[in-house]
Tab-separated table of C-alpha atoms and ligand atoms in Angstrom:
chain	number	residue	atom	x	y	z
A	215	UNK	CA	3.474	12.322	-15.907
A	216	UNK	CA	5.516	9.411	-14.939
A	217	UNK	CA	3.325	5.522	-15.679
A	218	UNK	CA	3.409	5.651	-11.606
A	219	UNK	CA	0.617	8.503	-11.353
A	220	UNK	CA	-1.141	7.769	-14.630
A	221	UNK	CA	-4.708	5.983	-13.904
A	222	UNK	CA	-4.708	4.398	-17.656
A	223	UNK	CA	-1.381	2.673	-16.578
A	224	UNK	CA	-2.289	2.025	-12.942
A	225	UNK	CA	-5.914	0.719	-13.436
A	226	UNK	CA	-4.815	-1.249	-16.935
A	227	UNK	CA	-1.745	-2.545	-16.562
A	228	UNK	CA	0.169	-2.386	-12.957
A	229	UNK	CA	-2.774	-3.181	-10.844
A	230	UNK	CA	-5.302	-5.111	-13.224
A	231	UNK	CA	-5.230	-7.796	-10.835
A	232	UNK	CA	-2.814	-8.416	-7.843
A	233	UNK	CA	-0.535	-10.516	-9.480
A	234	UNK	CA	2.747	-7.724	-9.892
A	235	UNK	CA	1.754	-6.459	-6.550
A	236	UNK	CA	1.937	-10.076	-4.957
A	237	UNK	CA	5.411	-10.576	-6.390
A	238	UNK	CA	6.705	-7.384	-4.135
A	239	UNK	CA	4.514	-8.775	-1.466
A	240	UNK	CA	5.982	-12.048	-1.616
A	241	UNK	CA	9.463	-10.429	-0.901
A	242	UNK	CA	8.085	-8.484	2.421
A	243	UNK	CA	7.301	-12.298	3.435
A	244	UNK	CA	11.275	-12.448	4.758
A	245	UNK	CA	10.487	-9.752	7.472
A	246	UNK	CA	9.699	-9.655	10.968
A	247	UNK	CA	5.963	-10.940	10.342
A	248	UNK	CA	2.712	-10.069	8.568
A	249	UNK	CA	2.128	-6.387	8.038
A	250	UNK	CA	-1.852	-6.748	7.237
A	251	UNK	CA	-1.486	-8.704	11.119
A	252	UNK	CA	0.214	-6.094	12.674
A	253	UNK	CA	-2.062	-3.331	10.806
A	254	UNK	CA	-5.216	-5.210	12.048
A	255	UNK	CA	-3.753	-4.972	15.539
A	256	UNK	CA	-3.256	-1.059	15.541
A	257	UNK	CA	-6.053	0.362	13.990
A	258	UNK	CA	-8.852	0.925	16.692
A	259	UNK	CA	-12.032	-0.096	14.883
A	260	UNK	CA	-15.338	1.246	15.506
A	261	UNK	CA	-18.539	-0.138	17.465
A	262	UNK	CA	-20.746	-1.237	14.507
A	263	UNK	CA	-19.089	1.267	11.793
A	264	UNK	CA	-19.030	2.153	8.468
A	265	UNK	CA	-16.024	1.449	6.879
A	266	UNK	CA	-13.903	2.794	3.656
A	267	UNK	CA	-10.822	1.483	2.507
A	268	UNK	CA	-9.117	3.192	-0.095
A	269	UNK	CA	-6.744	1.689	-2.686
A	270	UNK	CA	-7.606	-1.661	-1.393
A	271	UNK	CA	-5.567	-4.082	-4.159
A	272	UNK	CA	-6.615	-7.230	-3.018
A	273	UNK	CA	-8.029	-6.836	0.052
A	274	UNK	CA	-5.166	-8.930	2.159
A	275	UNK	CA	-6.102	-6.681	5.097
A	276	UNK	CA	-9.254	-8.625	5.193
A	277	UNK	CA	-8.160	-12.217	5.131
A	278	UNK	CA	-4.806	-11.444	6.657
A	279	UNK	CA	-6.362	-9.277	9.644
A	280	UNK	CA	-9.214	-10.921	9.801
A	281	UNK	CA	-8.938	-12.405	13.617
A	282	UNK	CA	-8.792	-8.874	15.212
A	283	UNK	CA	-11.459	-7.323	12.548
A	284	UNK	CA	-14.837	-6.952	14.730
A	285	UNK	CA	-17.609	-8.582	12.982
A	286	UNK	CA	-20.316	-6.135	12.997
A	287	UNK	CA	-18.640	-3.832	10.577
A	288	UNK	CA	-19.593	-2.164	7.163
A	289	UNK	CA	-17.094	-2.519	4.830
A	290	UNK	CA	-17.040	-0.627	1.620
A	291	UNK	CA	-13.886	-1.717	-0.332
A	292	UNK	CA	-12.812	0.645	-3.415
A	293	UNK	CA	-9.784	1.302	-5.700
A	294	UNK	CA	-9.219	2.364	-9.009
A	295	UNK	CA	-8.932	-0.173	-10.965
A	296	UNK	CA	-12.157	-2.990	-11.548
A	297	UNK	CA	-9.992	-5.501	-11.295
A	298	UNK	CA	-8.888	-5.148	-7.438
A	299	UNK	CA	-12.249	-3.976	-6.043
A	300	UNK	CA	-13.465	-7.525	-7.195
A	301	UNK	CA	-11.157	-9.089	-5.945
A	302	UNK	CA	-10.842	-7.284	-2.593
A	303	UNK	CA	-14.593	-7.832	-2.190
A	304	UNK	CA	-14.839	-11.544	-3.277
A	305	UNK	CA	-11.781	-11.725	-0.550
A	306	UNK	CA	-13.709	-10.048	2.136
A	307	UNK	CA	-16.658	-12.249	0.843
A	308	UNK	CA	-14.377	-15.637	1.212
A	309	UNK	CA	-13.384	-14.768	5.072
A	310	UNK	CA	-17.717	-14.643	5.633
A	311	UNK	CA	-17.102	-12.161	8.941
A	312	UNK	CA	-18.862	-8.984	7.058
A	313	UNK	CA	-22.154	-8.644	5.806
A	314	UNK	CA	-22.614	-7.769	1.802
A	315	UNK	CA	-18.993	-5.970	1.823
A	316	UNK	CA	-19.516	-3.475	-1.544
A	317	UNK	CA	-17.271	-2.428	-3.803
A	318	UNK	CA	-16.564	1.080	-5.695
A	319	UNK	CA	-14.704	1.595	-8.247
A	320	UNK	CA	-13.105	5.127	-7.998
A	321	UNK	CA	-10.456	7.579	-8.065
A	322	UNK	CA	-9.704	9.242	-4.501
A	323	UNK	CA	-9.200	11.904	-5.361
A	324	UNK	CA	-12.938	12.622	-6.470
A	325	UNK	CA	-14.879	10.334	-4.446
A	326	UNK	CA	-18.525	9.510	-5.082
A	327	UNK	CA	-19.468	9.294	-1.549
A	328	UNK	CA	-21.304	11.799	0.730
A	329	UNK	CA	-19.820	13.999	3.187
A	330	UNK	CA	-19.320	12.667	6.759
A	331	UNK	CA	-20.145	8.868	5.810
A	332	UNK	CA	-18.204	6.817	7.329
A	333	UNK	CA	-16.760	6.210	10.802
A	334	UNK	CA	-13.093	5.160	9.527
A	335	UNK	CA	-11.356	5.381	6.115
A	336	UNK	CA	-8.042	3.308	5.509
A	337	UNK	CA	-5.695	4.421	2.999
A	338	UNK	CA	-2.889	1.893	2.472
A	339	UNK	CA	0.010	2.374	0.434
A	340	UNK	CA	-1.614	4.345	-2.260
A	341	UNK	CA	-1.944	8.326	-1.394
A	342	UNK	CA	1.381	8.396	-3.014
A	343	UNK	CA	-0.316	7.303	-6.513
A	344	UNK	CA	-2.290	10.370	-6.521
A	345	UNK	CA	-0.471	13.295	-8.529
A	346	UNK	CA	-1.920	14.953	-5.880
A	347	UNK	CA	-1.905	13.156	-2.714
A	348	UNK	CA	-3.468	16.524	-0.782
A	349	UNK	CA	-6.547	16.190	-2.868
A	350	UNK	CA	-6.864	12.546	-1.581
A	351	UNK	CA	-6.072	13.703	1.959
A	352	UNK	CA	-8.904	16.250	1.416
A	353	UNK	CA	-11.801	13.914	0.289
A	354	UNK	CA	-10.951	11.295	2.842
A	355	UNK	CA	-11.395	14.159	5.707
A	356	UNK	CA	-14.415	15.280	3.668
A	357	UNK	CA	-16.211	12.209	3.749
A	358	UNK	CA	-15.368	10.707	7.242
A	359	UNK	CA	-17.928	11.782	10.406
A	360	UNK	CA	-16.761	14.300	13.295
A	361	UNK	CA	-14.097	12.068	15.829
A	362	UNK	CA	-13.695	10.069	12.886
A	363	UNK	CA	-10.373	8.365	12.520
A	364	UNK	CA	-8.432	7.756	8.735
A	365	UNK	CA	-5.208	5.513	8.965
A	366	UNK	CA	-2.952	6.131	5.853
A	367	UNK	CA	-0.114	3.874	5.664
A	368	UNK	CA	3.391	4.646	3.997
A	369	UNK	CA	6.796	3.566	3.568
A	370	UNK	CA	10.172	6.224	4.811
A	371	UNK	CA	12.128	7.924	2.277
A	372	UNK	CA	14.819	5.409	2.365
A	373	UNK	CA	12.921	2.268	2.580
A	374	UNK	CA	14.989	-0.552	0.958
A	375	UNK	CA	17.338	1.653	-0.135
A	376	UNK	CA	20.177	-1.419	-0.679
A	377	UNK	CA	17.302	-2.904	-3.397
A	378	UNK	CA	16.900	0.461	-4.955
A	379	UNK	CA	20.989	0.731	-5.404
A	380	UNK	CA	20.554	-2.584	-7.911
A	381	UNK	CA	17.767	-0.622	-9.624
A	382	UNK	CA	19.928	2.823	-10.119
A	383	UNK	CA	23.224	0.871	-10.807
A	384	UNK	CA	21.030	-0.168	-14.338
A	385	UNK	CA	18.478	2.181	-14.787
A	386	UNK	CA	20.138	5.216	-13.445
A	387	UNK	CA	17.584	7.095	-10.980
A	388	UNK	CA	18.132	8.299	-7.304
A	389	UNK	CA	18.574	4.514	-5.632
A	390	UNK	CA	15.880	4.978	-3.579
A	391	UNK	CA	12.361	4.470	-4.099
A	392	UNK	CA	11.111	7.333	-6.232
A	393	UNK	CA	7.071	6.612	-6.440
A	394	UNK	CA	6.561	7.421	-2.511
A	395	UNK	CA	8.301	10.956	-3.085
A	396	UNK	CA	4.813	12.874	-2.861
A	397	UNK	CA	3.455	10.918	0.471
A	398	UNK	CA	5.995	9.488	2.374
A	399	UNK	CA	6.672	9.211	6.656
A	400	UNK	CA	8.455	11.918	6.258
A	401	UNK	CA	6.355	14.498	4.113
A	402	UNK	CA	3.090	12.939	5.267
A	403	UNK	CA	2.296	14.230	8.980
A	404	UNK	CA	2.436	17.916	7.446
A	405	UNK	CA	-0.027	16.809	4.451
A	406	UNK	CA	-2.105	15.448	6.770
A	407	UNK	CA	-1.805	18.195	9.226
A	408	UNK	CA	-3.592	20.596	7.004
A	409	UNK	CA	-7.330	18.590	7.014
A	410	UNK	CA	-6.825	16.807	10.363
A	411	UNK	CA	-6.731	17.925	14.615
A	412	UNK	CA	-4.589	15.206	15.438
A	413	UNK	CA	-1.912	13.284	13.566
A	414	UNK	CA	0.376	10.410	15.000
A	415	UNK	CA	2.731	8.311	13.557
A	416	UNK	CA	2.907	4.649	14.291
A	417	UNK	CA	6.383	3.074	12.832
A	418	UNK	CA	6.909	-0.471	11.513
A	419	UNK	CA	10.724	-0.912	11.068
A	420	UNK	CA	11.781	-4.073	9.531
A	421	UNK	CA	15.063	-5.982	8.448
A	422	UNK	CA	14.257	-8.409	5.159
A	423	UNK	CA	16.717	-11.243	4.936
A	424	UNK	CA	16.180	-12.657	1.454
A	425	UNK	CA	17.158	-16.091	0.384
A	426	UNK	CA	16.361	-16.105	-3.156
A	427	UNK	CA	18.338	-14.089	-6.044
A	428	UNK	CA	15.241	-14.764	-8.546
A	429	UNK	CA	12.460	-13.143	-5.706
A	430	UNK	CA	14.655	-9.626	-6.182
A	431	UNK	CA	14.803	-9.912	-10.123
A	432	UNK	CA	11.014	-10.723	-9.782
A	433	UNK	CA	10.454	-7.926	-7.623
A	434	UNK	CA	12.709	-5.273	-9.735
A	435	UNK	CA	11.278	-6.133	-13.153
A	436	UNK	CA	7.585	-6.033	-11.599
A	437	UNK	CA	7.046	-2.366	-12.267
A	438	UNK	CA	8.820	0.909	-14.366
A	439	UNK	CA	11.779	0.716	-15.173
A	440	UNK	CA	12.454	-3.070	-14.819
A	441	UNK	CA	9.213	-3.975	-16.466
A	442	UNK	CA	10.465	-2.795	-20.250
A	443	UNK	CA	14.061	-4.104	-19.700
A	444	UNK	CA	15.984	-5.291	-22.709
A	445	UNK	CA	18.317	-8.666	-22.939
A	446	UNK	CA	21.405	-6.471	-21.655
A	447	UNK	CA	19.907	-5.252	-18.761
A	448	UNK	CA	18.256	-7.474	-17.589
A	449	UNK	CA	22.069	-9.299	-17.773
A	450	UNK	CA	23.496	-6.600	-15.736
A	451	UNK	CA	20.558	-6.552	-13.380
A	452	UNK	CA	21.459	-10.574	-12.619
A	453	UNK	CA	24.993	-9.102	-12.310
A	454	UNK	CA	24.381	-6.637	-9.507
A	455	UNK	CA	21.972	-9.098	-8.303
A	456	UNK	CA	24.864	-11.872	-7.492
A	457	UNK	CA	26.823	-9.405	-6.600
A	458	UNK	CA	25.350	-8.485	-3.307
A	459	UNK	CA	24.454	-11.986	-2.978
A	460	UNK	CA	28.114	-13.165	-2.383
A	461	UNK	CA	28.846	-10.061	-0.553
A	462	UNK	CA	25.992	-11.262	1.951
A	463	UNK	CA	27.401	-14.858	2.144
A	464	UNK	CA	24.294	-16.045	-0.301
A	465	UNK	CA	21.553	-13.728	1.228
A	466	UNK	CA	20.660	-10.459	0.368
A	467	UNK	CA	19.828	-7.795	4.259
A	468	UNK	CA	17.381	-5.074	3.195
A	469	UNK	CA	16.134	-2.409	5.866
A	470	UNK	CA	12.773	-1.109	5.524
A	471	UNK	CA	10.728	1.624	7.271
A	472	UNK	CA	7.160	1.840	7.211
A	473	UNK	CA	4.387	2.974	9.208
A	474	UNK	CA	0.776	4.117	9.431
A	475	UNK	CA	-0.415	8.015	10.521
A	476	UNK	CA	-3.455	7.310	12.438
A	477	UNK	CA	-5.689	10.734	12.270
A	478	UNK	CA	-8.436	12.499	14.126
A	479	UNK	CA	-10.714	14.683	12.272
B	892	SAM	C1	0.528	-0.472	-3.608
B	892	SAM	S1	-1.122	-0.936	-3.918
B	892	SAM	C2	-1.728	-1.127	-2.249
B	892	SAM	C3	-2.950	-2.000	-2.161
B	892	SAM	C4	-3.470	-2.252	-0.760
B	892	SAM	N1	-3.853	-1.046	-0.077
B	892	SAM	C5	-2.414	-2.981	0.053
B	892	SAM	O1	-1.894	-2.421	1.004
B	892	SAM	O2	-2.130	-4.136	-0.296
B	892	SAM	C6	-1.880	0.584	-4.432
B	892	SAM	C7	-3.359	0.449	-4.794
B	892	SAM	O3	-3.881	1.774	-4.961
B	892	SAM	C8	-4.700	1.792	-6.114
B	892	SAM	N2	-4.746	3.181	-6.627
B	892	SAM	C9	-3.783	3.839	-7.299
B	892	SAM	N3	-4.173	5.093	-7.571
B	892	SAM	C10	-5.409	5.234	-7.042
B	892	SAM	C11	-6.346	6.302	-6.991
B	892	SAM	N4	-6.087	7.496	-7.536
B	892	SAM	N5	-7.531	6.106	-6.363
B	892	SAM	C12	-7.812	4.895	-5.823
B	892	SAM	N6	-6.968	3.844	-5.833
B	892	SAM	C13	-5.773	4.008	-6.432
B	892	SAM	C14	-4.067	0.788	-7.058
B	892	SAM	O4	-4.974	0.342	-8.056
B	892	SAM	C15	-3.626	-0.300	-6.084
B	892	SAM	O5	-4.611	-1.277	-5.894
């Protein structure tokens, strides 16, 4: 099982709190705009609904979003590990637009809710955590109400594939990003085709132009491999690093595709 699908790893080390996931954040901050802005935007919320969101992390979407977030929503925010549910929730709690949003901890893959509760589920960047993403696909159909709508959100195959180059040039490894590979823009619309009527595919496309050699280090040593890197790789990961630096006249371009599958059930 690689650390990327393993709960003890995810809920204990990765994602005890937010603070490796804001350092990739932080690099997506050199793009077109906010993506918890744009997300708010596209998802059409429901009159007065009960809401899930799955995998929340730290519950950006709600501070972030916030302006285009209807107030008379009930939010239930959960995620694996303890650490990010409180966090998401004291978030949601901070922004003062939702009333008493609760927080689960759980895997979602076995949820502990009943079926048909809630009006929308939002799965963001995280079905592709599950060793099997269909089972979460399966329990978030199971436990949203007939016309209800799930948005799961996803990056393309060959998102930020120039980043993932440094990564393989070191580490070895396909030079793409490898932990998407089981729910992806590409595989995703079929996965979701089997517990859903109707599955669309809003894209984000983006272009990052980063200024700072240290944000990509930060970013690639963030998470497996680059997290247990010795003193000579990390020395050849600066290498590569300054080496597409100069090549890019002292900034670094890096495409990325993302995008959400908005669902009918
Ligand atoms: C990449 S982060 C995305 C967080 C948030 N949705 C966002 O967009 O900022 C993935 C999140 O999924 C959570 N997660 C991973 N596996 C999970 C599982 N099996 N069930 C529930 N949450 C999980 C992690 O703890 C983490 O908070």
């Amino acid at each position: 099982m690689s650390a990327w699908t393993s709960a003890d790893y995810l809920r204990g080390e990765q994602y005890r709190d937010s603070s490796k996931l804001a350092v990739r954040a932080s690099l997506h901050g050199h793009g077109r705009g906010d993506w918890f802005e744009w997300v708010a935007r596209q998802v059409r919320w429901p009159m007065a609904g009960e809401v899930l969101e799955l995998g929340c992390g730290a519950g950006w979407l709600w501070e972030k979003g916030a302006g285009d977030i209807p107030e008379d929503l009930s939010l239930t925010l959960s995620d694996l590990s303890p650490g990010m549910v409180k966090e998401a929730v004291g978030r949601a709690e901070s922004v003062g637009r939702w009333r008493r949003p609760r927080g689960q901890v759980a895997d979602a893959a076995a949820l502990p809710f009943e079926d048909e509760s809630f009006d929308l589920v939002l799965a963001m960047h995280m079905l592709y955590h599950l060793s099997d993403p269909a089972a979460g696909v399966r329990e978030i159909a199971r436990v949203l109400r007939p016309g209800g709508m799930a948005v799961a959100a996803t990056n393309g195959r060959e998102t930020m594939a120039e980043l993932f180059a440094l990564k393989a040039a070191v580490f070895g490894g396909a030079g793409r990003d490898e932990l998407i590979d089981g729910f992806n823009l590409e595989n995703g619309a079929g996965l979701l085709a089997s517990a859903f009527e109707k599955v669309e595919l809003v894209a984000y496309d983006d272009a990052l132009t980063i200024p700072d050699p240290e944000a990509v280090l930060a970013y690639l040593t963030s998470s497996p491999p680059g997290d247990q890197a010795g003193p000579a790789e990390l020395e050849a990961l600066r290498g590569e690093i300054a080496a597409v630096f100069e090549a890019g006249g002292g900034v670094f371009r890096v495409r990325k595709s993302s995008g959400l599958f908005v669902c009918r059930k």
